[in-house]
């Protein structure tokens, strides 16, 4: 590797970073908190509102199934969230759920989904940005298929400024070139009022 005309270490670092990213997405939704983030969807969910729901539990809006999500379901989730969170709120869902929501119309027959005005701009739903997270469920019993909220206030991510660290090692085992890698990342809910979820019951 020291004499290669190809930046093998750079390539390997990019590959490792991508793998870390995929793992992080899983942890941020379903991590158990043991040497990893405590995933958003691992927190207990209840239909109780903010005034009576214990801290640390997320409020859910129930729907019979993913195919049963209607414009009114999304409107309920939107206004269940306190106005102080709505101004910075975003929708989070899988591409599968998004594909179904793009077909929804309001009572006037207008589509409630709006594609981004530019290539890099996110689509919007009821005026708020939509972001795709493929580790979100697509349906099933007691599955949170959509999350809506101010995630900057609701879910805190600790991501060390060093990012992915690589430490080449060609000394400990002659004839082999090892690359030790690590990254420090953690996360968890810090304001359970700031995020709502739409949960399928079947």
Short mmCIF file of C-alpha atoms in Angstrom, two decimals:
data_model
loop_
_atom_site.label_atom_id
_atom_site.label_comp_id
_atom_site.label_asym_id
_atom_site.label_seq_id
_atom_site.Cartn_x
_atom_site.Cartn_y
_atom_site.Cartn_z
CA UNK A 1 0.00 0.00 0.00
CA UNK A 2 2.89 2.37 0.69
CA UNK A 3 4.07 2.17 -2.93
CA UNK A 4 0.72 1.78 -4.68
CA UNK A 5 -0.20 4.39 -7.29
CA UNK A 6 -3.79 3.96 -6.16
CA UNK A 7 -4.98 5.56 -2.92
CA UNK A 8 -6.08 2.25 -1.41
CA UNK A 9 -6.40 3.68 2.09
CA UNK A 10 -8.58 6.52 0.81
CA UNK A 11 -10.82 4.06 -1.04
CA UNK A 12 -11.05 1.82 2.01
CA UNK A 13 -11.92 4.78 4.24
CA UNK A 14 -14.76 5.76 1.90
CA UNK A 15 -16.11 2.20 1.94
CA UNK A 16 -15.90 2.01 5.72
CA UNK A 17 -17.63 5.39 6.08
CA UNK A 18 -20.52 4.18 3.92
CA UNK A 19 -20.83 1.03 6.03
CA UNK A 20 -20.85 3.10 9.21
CA UNK A 21 -23.59 5.31 7.75
CA UNK A 22 -25.80 2.31 7.02
CA UNK A 23 -25.25 0.97 10.53
CA UNK A 24 -26.01 4.36 12.04
CA UNK A 25 -29.35 4.56 10.24
CA UNK A 26 -30.35 1.21 11.73
CA UNK A 27 -29.22 2.27 15.20
CA UNK A 28 -31.01 5.62 15.05
CA UNK A 29 -34.32 3.88 14.41
CA UNK A 30 -34.00 0.56 16.26
CA UNK A 31 -30.78 0.60 18.30
CA UNK A 32 -31.11 -0.82 21.81
CA UNK A 33 -28.85 1.74 23.47
CA UNK A 34 -26.21 -0.85 24.39
CA UNK A 35 -22.96 0.54 22.93
CA UNK A 36 -25.08 2.19 20.25
CA UNK A 37 -27.76 4.84 19.90
CA UNK A 38 -31.16 4.22 21.45
CA UNK A 39 -33.36 4.17 18.39
CA UNK A 40 -36.35 6.45 18.04
CA UNK A 41 -38.72 3.55 17.47
CA UNK A 42 -37.62 1.66 20.59
CA UNK A 43 -39.27 4.20 22.89
CA UNK A 44 -42.67 3.31 24.29
CA UNK A 45 -45.60 4.82 22.38
CA UNK A 46 -49.07 5.74 23.61
CA UNK A 47 -52.12 7.66 22.35
CA UNK A 48 -52.03 9.92 25.43
CA UNK A 49 -51.52 13.62 24.70
CA UNK A 50 -48.70 15.86 25.90
CA UNK A 51 -50.52 16.98 29.06
CA UNK A 52 -50.91 13.50 30.53
CA UNK A 53 -48.27 11.38 28.80
CA UNK A 54 -45.18 10.57 30.91
CA UNK A 55 -41.88 12.03 29.72
CA UNK A 56 -39.99 9.64 27.48
CA UNK A 57 -43.06 8.17 25.80
CA UNK A 58 -43.96 9.19 22.25
CA UNK A 59 -47.48 10.02 21.19
CA UNK A 60 -48.82 7.90 18.37
CA UNK A 61 -51.66 8.32 15.89
CA UNK A 62 -53.03 4.89 15.07
CA UNK A 63 -54.20 3.71 11.67
CA UNK A 64 -55.48 0.27 10.65
CA UNK A 65 -52.68 -0.29 8.12
CA UNK A 66 -50.24 1.50 5.84
CA UNK A 67 -52.77 1.36 3.01
CA UNK A 68 -55.31 3.09 5.28
CA UNK A 69 -53.26 6.26 5.74
CA UNK A 70 -55.28 9.18 4.41
CA UNK A 71 -54.79 12.92 4.17
CA UNK A 72 -56.77 13.31 7.40
CA UNK A 73 -54.33 10.95 9.17
CA UNK A 74 -51.43 13.22 8.27
CA UNK A 75 -53.38 16.33 9.22
CA UNK A 76 -54.09 14.80 12.63
CA UNK A 77 -50.39 14.09 13.14
CA UNK A 78 -49.50 17.59 11.96
CA UNK A 79 -51.75 19.38 14.43
CA UNK A 80 -51.14 16.96 17.28
CA UNK A 81 -47.63 18.42 17.33
CA UNK A 82 -47.44 21.66 19.33
CA UNK A 83 -47.08 24.80 17.19
CA UNK A 84 -43.66 25.61 18.69
CA UNK A 85 -42.33 22.40 17.12
CA UNK A 86 -44.22 22.55 13.83
CA UNK A 87 -42.23 25.46 12.40
CA UNK A 88 -39.11 23.28 12.19
CA UNK A 89 -40.78 19.90 11.84
CA UNK A 90 -40.02 17.36 9.11
CA UNK A 91 -41.56 14.08 8.01
CA UNK A 92 -39.45 10.91 8.10
CA UNK A 93 -40.48 7.73 6.30
CA UNK A 94 -39.35 5.00 3.92
CA UNK A 95 -39.60 5.32 0.15
CA UNK A 96 -42.32 2.65 0.16
CA UNK A 97 -44.58 4.74 2.38
CA UNK A 98 -43.70 7.91 0.47
CA UNK A 99 -44.80 6.33 -2.81
CA UNK A 100 -48.26 5.75 -1.37
CA UNK A 101 -48.54 9.22 0.14
CA UNK A 102 -47.75 10.92 -3.15
CA UNK A 103 -51.15 9.79 -4.39
CA UNK A 104 -53.15 11.31 -1.53
CA UNK A 105 -55.49 14.25 -2.14
CA UNK A 106 -57.33 16.60 0.18
CA UNK A 107 -61.09 17.08 0.16
CA UNK A 108 -60.75 19.56 -2.69
CA UNK A 109 -59.03 16.98 -4.86
CA UNK A 110 -55.59 18.59 -4.61
CA UNK A 111 -52.47 16.51 -4.05
CA UNK A 112 -51.00 17.21 -0.62
CA UNK A 113 -47.52 16.06 -1.70
CA UNK A 114 -45.30 18.60 -3.45
CA UNK A 115 -42.04 17.65 -5.15
CA UNK A 116 -39.01 19.85 -4.48
CA UNK A 117 -38.59 22.84 -6.79
CA UNK A 118 -34.96 21.93 -7.44
CA UNK A 119 -33.07 18.65 -7.69
CA UNK A 120 -31.60 18.93 -4.21
CA UNK A 121 -34.68 20.33 -2.49
CA UNK A 122 -36.79 17.87 -0.47
CA UNK A 123 -40.39 17.18 -1.29
CA UNK A 124 -42.96 18.66 1.09
CA UNK A 125 -46.05 17.24 2.73
CA UNK A 126 -48.53 19.72 4.17
CA UNK A 127 -45.82 22.30 3.68
CA UNK A 128 -43.12 20.53 5.68
CA UNK A 129 -40.03 18.76 4.23
CA UNK A 130 -39.97 15.00 3.72
CA UNK A 131 -36.83 12.93 4.34
CA UNK A 132 -36.36 9.28 3.49
CA UNK A 133 -34.98 6.80 5.98
CA UNK A 134 -35.10 3.29 4.57
CA UNK A 135 -34.77 1.70 8.01
CA UNK A 136 -38.27 2.95 8.89
CA UNK A 137 -40.93 0.19 8.82
CA UNK A 138 -43.28 -0.11 5.86
CA UNK A 139 -46.20 -1.69 7.72
CA UNK A 140 -47.24 -4.47 10.05
CA UNK A 141 -48.64 -4.81 13.55
CA UNK A 142 -47.67 -1.95 15.89
CA UNK A 143 -45.16 -0.45 13.47
CA UNK A 144 -44.33 3.28 13.42
CA UNK A 145 -44.22 3.93 9.68
CA UNK A 146 -44.02 7.74 9.79
CA UNK A 147 -42.42 10.14 12.23
CA UNK A 148 -43.14 13.86 12.26
CA UNK A 149 -41.49 16.43 14.44
CA UNK A 150 -38.69 18.81 15.28
CA UNK A 151 -35.88 16.30 15.49
CA UNK A 152 -33.27 18.86 16.46
CA UNK A 153 -35.18 19.43 19.69
CA UNK A 154 -36.58 15.97 20.10
CA UNK A 155 -33.72 13.60 19.30
CA UNK A 156 -30.15 14.46 20.25
CA UNK A 157 -27.29 12.95 18.27
CA UNK A 158 -23.76 12.96 19.66
CA UNK A 159 -21.38 12.69 16.71
CA UNK A 160 -17.73 13.18 17.58
CA UNK A 161 -15.99 15.76 15.42
CA UNK A 162 -13.27 13.30 14.43
CA UNK A 163 -15.75 11.33 12.32
CA UNK A 164 -14.47 7.97 11.08
CA UNK A 165 -10.88 7.46 12.25
CA UNK A 166 -8.51 5.11 10.45
CA UNK A 167 -5.19 3.92 11.87
CA UNK A 168 -2.99 1.90 9.48
CA UNK A 169 -0.93 -0.85 11.11
CA UNK A 170 1.76 -2.79 9.22
CA UNK A 171 3.89 -3.59 12.27
CA UNK A 172 1.98 -5.85 14.66
CA UNK A 173 1.75 -8.70 12.13
CA UNK A 174 4.52 -8.69 9.49
CA UNK A 175 3.26 -9.37 6.00
CA UNK A 176 -0.21 -8.00 6.73
CA UNK A 177 -1.53 -4.44 6.52
CA UNK A 178 -4.29 -3.81 9.03
CA UNK A 179 -6.52 -0.76 9.23
CA UNK A 180 -8.18 -0.10 12.59
CA UNK A 181 -11.28 2.08 12.37
CA UNK A 182 -13.70 3.60 14.83
CA UNK A 183 -16.35 6.26 15.14
CA UNK A 184 -18.06 7.69 18.20
CA UNK A 185 -21.81 8.21 17.83
CA UNK A 186 -24.75 8.16 20.19
CA UNK A 187 -28.33 9.34 20.23
CA UNK A 188 -31.59 9.37 22.13
CA UNK A 189 -34.87 11.19 22.68
CA UNK A 190 -34.49 14.34 24.80
CA UNK A 191 -37.94 15.89 24.27
CA UNK A 192 -40.69 13.35 23.71
CA UNK A 193 -43.22 16.11 22.96
CA UNK A 194 -41.29 17.19 19.88
CA UNK A 195 -41.93 14.04 17.82
CA UNK A 196 -45.13 12.22 16.85
CA UNK A 197 -45.47 8.91 15.03
CA UNK A 198 -48.12 7.31 12.87
CA UNK A 199 -48.41 3.66 13.85
CA UNK A 200 -50.11 0.86 11.97
CA UNK A 201 -52.14 -1.58 14.06
CA UNK A 202 -52.27 -4.32 11.44
#
